[in-house]
Coordinates of C-alpha atoms in Angstrom, one line a residue:
M701 CA -18.4 1.7 -24.1
S702 CA -15.6 -0.2 -22.4
D703 CA -14.5 -3.7 -23.3
S704 CA -16.6 -6.5 -21.9
L705 CA -16.0 -10.3 -21.8
T706 CA -18.7 -12.9 -21.1
L707 CA -17.7 -16.6 -20.7
Y708 CA -20.0 -19.6 -20.7
I709 CA -19.3 -23.2 -19.7
S710 CA -21.9 -25.9 -20.2
H711 CA -20.3 -28.0 -17.4
Y712 CA -17.1 -28.2 -15.5
G713 CA -14.2 -29.2 -17.7
S714 CA -15.9 -28.2 -20.9
D715 CA -14.6 -25.6 -23.4
F716 CA -15.5 -22.0 -23.1
T717 CA -18.0 -20.1 -25.3
W718 CA -17.2 -16.4 -25.1
L719 CA -18.5 -13.1 -26.3
F720 CA -15.9 -10.4 -26.5
R721 CA -17.2 -6.9 -27.0
R722 CA -14.7 -4.1 -27.7
K723 CA -15.2 -0.4 -28.5
D724 CA -15.4 0.5 -32.2
L725 CA -15.0 -3.2 -33.1
P726 CA -17.6 -5.9 -34.0
D727 CA -18.6 -8.4 -31.3
E728 CA -16.4 -11.5 -31.4
L729 CA -18.1 -14.9 -30.5
G730 CA -15.7 -17.8 -30.0
H731 CA -15.4 -21.3 -28.6
G732 CA -12.4 -23.2 -27.3
D733 CA -10.1 -24.0 -24.4
T734 CA -8.1 -21.6 -22.2
E735 CA -5.3 -21.4 -24.8
A736 CA -7.7 -20.4 -27.5
L737 CA -9.3 -17.9 -25.2
S738 CA -5.9 -16.4 -24.3
N739 CA -4.9 -16.1 -28.0
T740 CA -8.2 -14.2 -28.7
L741 CA -7.7 -11.8 -25.8
G742 CA -4.0 -11.1 -26.4
D743 CA -1.8 -9.4 -23.9
G744 CA -3.1 -7.4 -20.9
N745 CA -5.5 -8.1 -18.0
H746 CA -9.2 -8.6 -18.5
Q747 CA -12.3 -8.8 -16.3
A748 CA -15.0 -11.3 -17.2
K749 CA -18.6 -12.3 -16.3
L750 CA -18.8 -16.1 -16.0
I751 CA -22.0 -18.0 -16.7
V752 CA -22.0 -21.5 -15.2
G753 CA -24.4 -23.8 -16.9
G754 CA -25.4 -27.4 -16.5
P755 CA -26.6 -29.2 -13.4
Q756 CA -23.5 -28.5 -11.4
T757 CA -25.2 -25.5 -9.8
V758 CA -28.2 -26.2 -7.6
V759 CA -30.7 -23.6 -6.4
R760 CA -32.6 -24.1 -3.2
R761 CA -34.8 -22.1 -0.9
L762 CA -34.6 -22.8 2.9
S763 CA -36.4 -21.6 6.0
Y764 CA -34.7 -20.3 9.1
A765 CA -35.7 -19.1 12.6
E766 CA -35.1 -15.4 13.4
A767 CA -32.6 -16.4 16.1
E768 CA -30.5 -18.1 13.4
K769 CA -30.3 -15.1 11.1
R770 CA -26.8 -14.0 12.3
H771 CA -25.4 -17.5 11.6
L772 CA -27.1 -18.4 8.3
R773 CA -23.8 -19.0 6.4
K774 CA -22.7 -21.6 9.0
L775 CA -26.1 -23.2 9.6
M776 CA -27.9 -23.4 6.2
P777 CA -25.4 -25.8 4.5
F778 CA -26.1 -28.4 7.2
Q779 CA -29.8 -28.4 6.3
L780 CA -28.8 -29.9 3.0
E781 CA -26.3 -32.4 4.5
E782 CA -28.7 -35.4 3.9
E783 CA -29.5 -34.3 0.3
V784 CA -26.0 -33.9 -1.1
V785 CA -23.6 -36.7 -2.1
G786 CA -20.3 -36.3 -0.3
D787 CA -19.0 -34.1 2.5
I788 CA -20.8 -30.8 2.9
D789 CA -17.4 -29.0 3.1
Q790 CA -16.6 -29.9 -0.5
F791 CA -19.3 -27.5 -1.7
H792 CA -19.3 -23.7 -2.2
F793 CA -22.5 -21.9 -1.0
A794 CA -23.6 -18.5 -2.3
F795 CA -26.5 -16.8 -0.5
G796 CA -29.2 -14.4 -1.6
T797 CA -30.9 -11.9 0.7
P798 CA -32.8 -13.4 3.6
A799 CA -36.4 -12.2 4.1
N800 CA -39.5 -13.4 5.8
G801 CA -37.8 -16.4 7.3
E802 CA -36.6 -17.8 4.0
I803 CA -33.3 -17.5 2.1
N804 CA -32.3 -18.6 -1.4
L805 CA -28.9 -20.1 -2.0
V806 CA -26.9 -21.7 -4.8
Y807 CA -24.3 -24.4 -4.2
T808 CA -21.7 -26.1 -6.4
E809 CA -18.6 -28.2 -6.0
R810 CA -15.8 -26.0 -4.7
A811 CA -12.8 -27.9 -6.2
P812 CA -13.7 -27.6 -9.9
L813 CA -14.9 -24.0 -9.5
Q814 CA -11.6 -23.2 -7.9
A815 CA -9.7 -24.9 -10.7
L816 CA -11.7 -22.9 -13.2
F817 CA -10.9 -19.6 -11.5
S818 CA -7.2 -20.5 -11.3
A819 CA -7.1 -21.5 -15.0
L820 CA -8.5 -18.1 -15.9
T821 CA -6.2 -16.3 -13.6
D822 CA -3.2 -17.9 -15.3
I823 CA -4.2 -16.2 -18.6
N824 CA -4.8 -12.8 -16.8
V825 CA -8.6 -13.1 -16.7
E826 CA -10.3 -12.0 -13.4
V827 CA -13.8 -13.3 -12.8
V828 CA -15.8 -10.4 -11.3
Q829 CA -19.2 -12.1 -11.5
A830 CA -20.2 -15.8 -11.7
L831 CA -23.8 -16.5 -12.4
P832 CA -25.7 -19.8 -12.5
A833 CA -27.5 -20.2 -15.9
A834 CA -30.6 -21.3 -14.1
L835 CA -31.2 -17.8 -12.7
L836 CA -30.4 -15.8 -15.8
P837 CA -33.6 -16.0 -17.8
S838 CA -35.6 -13.2 -16.1
C839 CA -39.2 -13.2 -15.2
P840 CA -41.3 -10.6 -13.4
T841 CA -41.4 -10.8 -9.7
E842 CA -43.2 -9.0 -6.8
T843 CA -40.7 -6.1 -7.2
D844 CA -41.7 -5.7 -10.8
A845 CA -45.5 -5.3 -10.3
Q846 CA -48.0 -4.9 -7.6
E847 CA -49.0 -8.6 -7.8
P848 CA -46.7 -11.5 -8.4
A849 CA -46.6 -12.5 -12.0
D850 CA -47.1 -16.2 -12.7
I851 CA -44.4 -16.5 -15.4
W852 CA -41.8 -19.2 -16.1
A853 CA -38.8 -18.2 -18.1
I854 CA -37.3 -21.1 -20.1
H855 CA -34.2 -21.0 -22.1
W856 CA -32.9 -23.8 -24.4
Q857 CA -29.2 -23.7 -25.4
D858 CA -26.8 -26.5 -26.5
Q859 CA -29.1 -29.3 -25.3
L860 CA -29.3 -27.7 -21.8
V861 CA -32.5 -26.1 -20.6
S862 CA -32.6 -23.4 -17.9
V863 CA -36.0 -23.0 -16.1
R864 CA -36.6 -20.0 -13.8
F865 CA -39.9 -20.1 -12.1
G866 CA -39.5 -17.5 -9.3
E867 CA -37.3 -14.7 -8.1
S868 CA -34.4 -16.9 -7.0
A869 CA -35.8 -20.3 -8.0
G870 CA -34.7 -22.3 -11.0
F871 CA -32.7 -25.2 -12.4
T872 CA -30.7 -26.3 -15.4
I873 CA -31.3 -29.7 -16.8
N874 CA -30.3 -31.8 -19.8
A875 CA -32.8 -31.5 -22.7
N876 CA -33.6 -35.2 -22.6
N877 CA -35.0 -34.8 -19.1
F878 CA -36.8 -31.5 -19.7
N879 CA -40.3 -32.9 -20.2
V880 CA -40.2 -35.0 -17.1
A881 CA -38.7 -32.2 -15.0
I882 CA -41.5 -29.8 -16.1
E883 CA -44.2 -32.3 -15.2
L884 CA -42.7 -32.8 -11.8
L885 CA -42.5 -29.1 -11.2
L886 CA -46.2 -28.7 -12.2
T887 CA -47.1 -31.5 -9.9
S888 CA -45.1 -30.1 -6.9
Q889 CA -46.9 -26.7 -7.3
N890 CA -50.4 -28.3 -7.5
R891 CA -51.2 -26.0 -10.4
V892 CA -54.8 -25.6 -11.6
T893 CA -53.9 -23.2 -14.4
P894 CA -50.6 -23.2 -16.4
P895 CA -48.2 -20.3 -15.9
Q896 CA -47.4 -17.8 -18.6
L897 CA -44.2 -18.8 -20.5
K898 CA -41.3 -16.7 -21.8
L899 CA -39.4 -19.0 -24.2
S900 CA -36.0 -18.2 -25.5
A901 CA -33.1 -19.8 -27.5
P902 CA -30.1 -18.7 -29.5
D903 CA -31.7 -19.4 -32.9
E904 CA -35.0 -20.5 -34.5
S905 CA -34.0 -24.1 -34.7
Q906 CA -33.4 -24.5 -31.0
L907 CA -36.5 -22.4 -30.2
E908 CA -38.5 -24.8 -32.2
Q909 CA -37.0 -27.8 -30.3
L910 CA -38.0 -26.1 -27.0
Q911 CA -41.6 -25.6 -28.2
Q912 CA -41.8 -29.2 -29.3
Q913 CA -40.5 -30.5 -26.0
L914 CA -43.1 -28.7 -23.9
P915 CA -45.5 -31.2 -22.2
A916 CA -49.1 -31.3 -23.2
S917 CA -50.2 -29.7 -19.9
L918 CA -48.5 -26.5 -21.1
S919 CA -49.9 -26.5 -24.6
I920 CA -52.5 -23.9 -23.7
A921 CA -50.1 -21.7 -21.8
Q922 CA -49.8 -18.1 -23.0
G923 CA -46.5 -16.4 -23.5
D924 CA -44.0 -15.0 -25.9
T925 CA -40.7 -16.1 -27.5
R926 CA -37.3 -14.5 -28.0
I927 CA -34.2 -15.2 -29.9
C928 CA -31.2 -14.6 -27.6
S929 CA -28.3 -16.3 -25.9
L930 CA -27.5 -16.6 -22.2
W931 CA -25.1 -13.7 -22.3
D932 CA -27.9 -11.4 -23.6
F933 CA -29.6 -11.7 -20.2
E934 CA -28.7 -9.2 -17.4
A935 CA -28.6 -10.3 -13.8
D936 CA -31.5 -8.9 -11.8
A937 CA -32.0 -8.6 -8.0
G938 CA -32.9 -12.3 -7.7
T939 CA -29.8 -13.6 -9.4
I940 CA -27.3 -15.0 -6.9
D941 CA -23.7 -14.3 -7.6
L942 CA -21.3 -17.2 -6.9
C943 CA -18.4 -14.7 -6.3
Q944 CA -18.7 -14.8 -2.6
R945 CA -16.4 -15.7 0.3
E946 CA -13.1 -17.1 -1.1
F947 CA -14.3 -16.5 -4.7
S948 CA -15.1 -12.8 -4.1
Q949 CA -13.3 -10.1 -6.0
R950 CA -10.1 -9.2 -4.2
L951 CA -7.1 -6.9 -4.6
P952 CA -5.1 -8.3 -7.6
I953 CA -2.0 -8.7 -5.5
E954 CA -0.6 -11.6 -7.7
R955 CA -1.1 -9.5 -10.8
W956 CA 0.6 -6.5 -9.1
W957 CA 3.4 -8.7 -8.0
G958 CA 3.9 -10.0 -11.6
N959 CA 4.1 -6.5 -12.9
W960 CA 6.5 -5.1 -10.2
R961 CA 8.5 -8.2 -9.4
K962 CA 11.6 -7.2 -11.4
V963 CA 11.5 -3.7 -9.9
A964 CA 11.2 -5.2 -6.4
Y965 CA 14.1 -7.6 -7.1
V966 CA 16.3 -4.6 -8.3
G967 CA 15.2 -2.6 -5.3
V968 CA 16.1 -5.4 -2.8
A969 CA 19.4 -5.9 -4.5
A970 CA 20.2 -2.1 -4.4
L971 CA 19.2 -2.1 -0.7
V972 CA 21.5 -5.1 0.1
V973 CA 24.4 -3.4 -1.7
Y974 CA 23.7 -0.1 0.1
L975 CA 23.6 -1.9 3.5
A976 CA 26.8 -3.8 2.7
T977 CA 28.6 -0.7 1.7
L978 CA 27.3 1.2 4.8
L979 CA 28.5 -1.6 7.1
F980 CA 31.9 -1.7 5.4
S981 CA 32.2 2.1 5.7
I982 CA 31.3 2.0 9.4
N983 CA 33.8 -0.8 10.0
Q984 CA 36.5 1.2 8.1
L985 CA 35.8 4.4 10.1
Q986 CA 36.0 2.4 13.4
N987 CA 39.4 1.1 12.4
D988 CA 40.6 4.6 11.4
N989 CA 39.3 6.0 14.6
L990 CA 41.1 3.3 16.6
E991 CA 44.3 4.1 14.7
I992 CA 44.0 7.8 15.4
R993 CA 43.5 7.2 19.1
R994 CA 46.5 5.0 19.1
N995 CA 48.6 7.7 17.5
I996 CA 47.3 10.3 20.0
E997 CA 48.3 8.1 22.9
Q998 CA 51.7 7.6 21.4
V999 CA 52.2 11.4 21.1
F1000 CA 50.9 11.8 24.7
R1001 CA 53.4 9.2 26.0
T1002 CA 56.3 11.3 24.5
V1003 CA 55.2 14.2 26.7
V1004 CA 53.9 12.3 29.7
P1005 CA 55.7 8.9 29.9
N1006 CA 54.1 7.8 33.1
G1007 CA 50.6 8.0 34.6
P1008 CA 47.1 7.1 33.2
A1009 CA 46.3 8.1 29.7
I1010 CA 42.8 9.3 30.4
D1011 CA 41.5 11.6 27.6
P1012 CA 45.0 12.3 26.3
E1013 CA 43.8 14.7 23.6
R1014 CA 42.2 17.0 26.2
R1015 CA 45.2 16.9 28.5
L1016 CA 47.6 17.7 25.7
R1017 CA 45.5 20.7 24.7
I1018 CA 45.6 22.0 28.3
M1019 CA 49.3 21.6 28.5
A1020 CA 49.8 23.3 25.1
R1021 CA 47.7 26.2 26.3
D1022 CA 49.8 26.5 29.5
L1023 CA 52.9 26.9 27.4
E1024 CA 51.5 29.7 25.3
P1025 CA 52.7 33.3 26.1
S1026 CA 50.2 35.4 28.1
T1027 CA 47.7 37.4 26.1
G1028 CA 49.1 40.9 25.2
G1029 CA 52.8 40.0 25.0
S1030 CA 53.3 41.5 21.6
A1031 CA 51.2 44.6 22.6
V1032 CA 53.5 45.6 25.5
M1033 CA 56.5 45.5 23.3
V1034 CA 54.9 47.8 20.8
L1035 CA 53.8 50.2 23.7
L1036 CA 57.3 50.2 25.2
D1037 CA 58.9 50.9 21.8
R1038 CA 56.9 54.2 21.7
V1039 CA 57.2 55.2 25.4
L1040 CA 60.9 54.5 26.3
P1041 CA 62.5 56.8 23.6
A1042 CA 60.3 59.7 24.8
V1043 CA 61.4 59.1 28.4
A1044 CA 65.0 59.0 27.4
E1045 CA 64.8 62.3 25.5
G1046 CA 62.7 64.1 28.1
G1047 CA 65.4 64.3 30.8
V1048 CA 63.3 62.1 33.1
T1049 CA 64.5 59.1 35.1
L1050 CA 62.4 56.0 34.9
K1051 CA 62.2 54.3 38.3
G1052 CA 59.7 51.5 37.5
V1053 CA 57.5 50.0 34.7
Y1054 CA 54.3 47.9 35.4
Y1055 CA 52.1 46.4 32.6
S1056 CA 48.6 45.2 33.0
S1057 CA 47.5 42.7 30.3
D1058 CA 43.9 42.9 31.3
N1059 CA 43.5 46.4 30.0
A1060 CA 46.9 46.9 28.1
E1061 CA 48.1 49.7 30.3
L1062 CA 51.6 50.8 31.3
S1063 CA 52.3 52.4 34.7
L1064 CA 55.5 54.5 34.8
N1065 CA 57.2 55.7 38.0
L1066 CA 59.2 58.8 37.1
Q1067 CA 61.7 61.2 38.8
A1068 CA 62.8 64.6 37.4
E1069 CA 64.4 67.8 38.7
T1070 CA 61.4 69.8 37.7
F1071 CA 57.7 69.1 37.4
N1072 CA 57.7 70.7 34.0
A1073 CA 59.9 67.9 32.7
I1074 CA 57.3 65.3 33.8
E1075 CA 54.5 67.3 32.3
S1076 CA 56.5 67.8 29.1
L1077 CA 56.9 64.0 28.9
R1078 CA 53.2 63.5 29.3
G1079 CA 52.5 66.0 26.5
S1080 CA 55.0 64.3 24.3
L1081 CA 53.3 60.9 24.8
E1082 CA 49.9 62.3 24.0
G1083 CA 51.4 63.9 20.9
Q1084 CA 52.2 60.4 19.7
G1085 CA 48.5 59.4 19.9
L1086 CA 48.8 57.7 23.4
T1087 CA 46.7 58.4 26.4
A1088 CA 49.0 59.6 29.2
E1089 CA 47.2 60.3 32.5
L1090 CA 49.0 61.7 35.6
L1091 CA 47.9 59.6 38.5
S1092 CA 50.0 61.1 41.3
A1093 CA 52.8 63.6 41.8
S1094 CA 55.0 64.6 44.8
A1095 CA 58.1 66.8 45.5
Q1096 CA 61.0 66.4 48.0
G1097 CA 63.5 69.2 47.9
N1098 CA 64.7 69.6 44.3
T1099 CA 63.4 66.1 43.3
H1100 CA 59.9 65.6 41.8
A1101 CA 58.3 62.1 41.6
A1102 CA 55.2 61.2 39.6
R1103 CA 53.2 58.1 38.3
I1104 CA 51.7 58.2 34.8
R1105 CA 49.4 55.7 33.2
V1106 CA 49.9 55.2 29.5
K1107 CA 47.7 53.2 27.0
Q1108 CA 47.0 53.3 23.4
E1109 CA 43.9 55.2 22.3
L1110 CA 41.1 53.0 20.8
Q1111 CA 40.7 53.4 17.1

């Protein structure tokens, strides 16, 4: 069983009577103002069922045309405009289920009900159900039996009497006026036989007072009695809940805000610090970038004193690349270091040297007295691990000419 809290007020502005039921603990019945209630409940959030007693809730049954069914909430209050004292807008209306051209409703003053809800919210009590005391004493209806039961349920508590005489029909009245009110109800119903009675009160003394106050016309009525309080009754299908419209149960945003407010403040502060740091870093980077560009332009002007400084970094890169030695400069020196000594030792005259950087090749134009000297040179180069290819050869008298292509073998 979970905790349950039931609150009862005899009239607006009165102290609360409460029944606090907790798991594995005895029921706690108390009486007092909101401060006393808060001390009883302690810390934490609580949900409560509120019972509104006294004449501040009025139950009525009104008729409507089928064409008006979609607009009942707007139209029905104005049917009571001549009966209520004051502006119709100052009342809160709660509606039952419309059926067969009739609808039951309960109305009460909006301002004191709103003040009551706010006072409970301030002590972390959320009202999830608000029931008029007039409709709590239950009596059988058409849904309980095949035929309507002619029963009145009458409850006497703290000099207030709640009379329920139909599914959603009833009233709460001061005990001093109870006798007169019952006589008027009997007269309005043109009764021939008295109804059955279900009498209840919190104790034997109050139950006896109720029996003594019954009019003589009900002295022959049959019925039964019960010792109970208003919070012992459970709402049935005919009980209209006042928690409708602006008083309906909503998401507890205020409570959530109270719980997470400090966290939210810290989060907002952290976000502000982060954004401020980010903006400062961006500004610093922009200043650094501006200084770097200024330095690049100064270096560029030392190389190109005149002319536009459009994309100086790119232009300096191109100029530096143009000043670099051609690709393969070191490779030709290595190749020549291996080829020229062999030529000098071979008795061959070197007439010309051509180097191709694209494929790292030397072309040698040679002259010798015999072709065997040229061939011997080629063999000597290949003996050094080079590739020496005879491209052409010719002879004129005792002079032989040849062209050899030399390159290093790929490892």
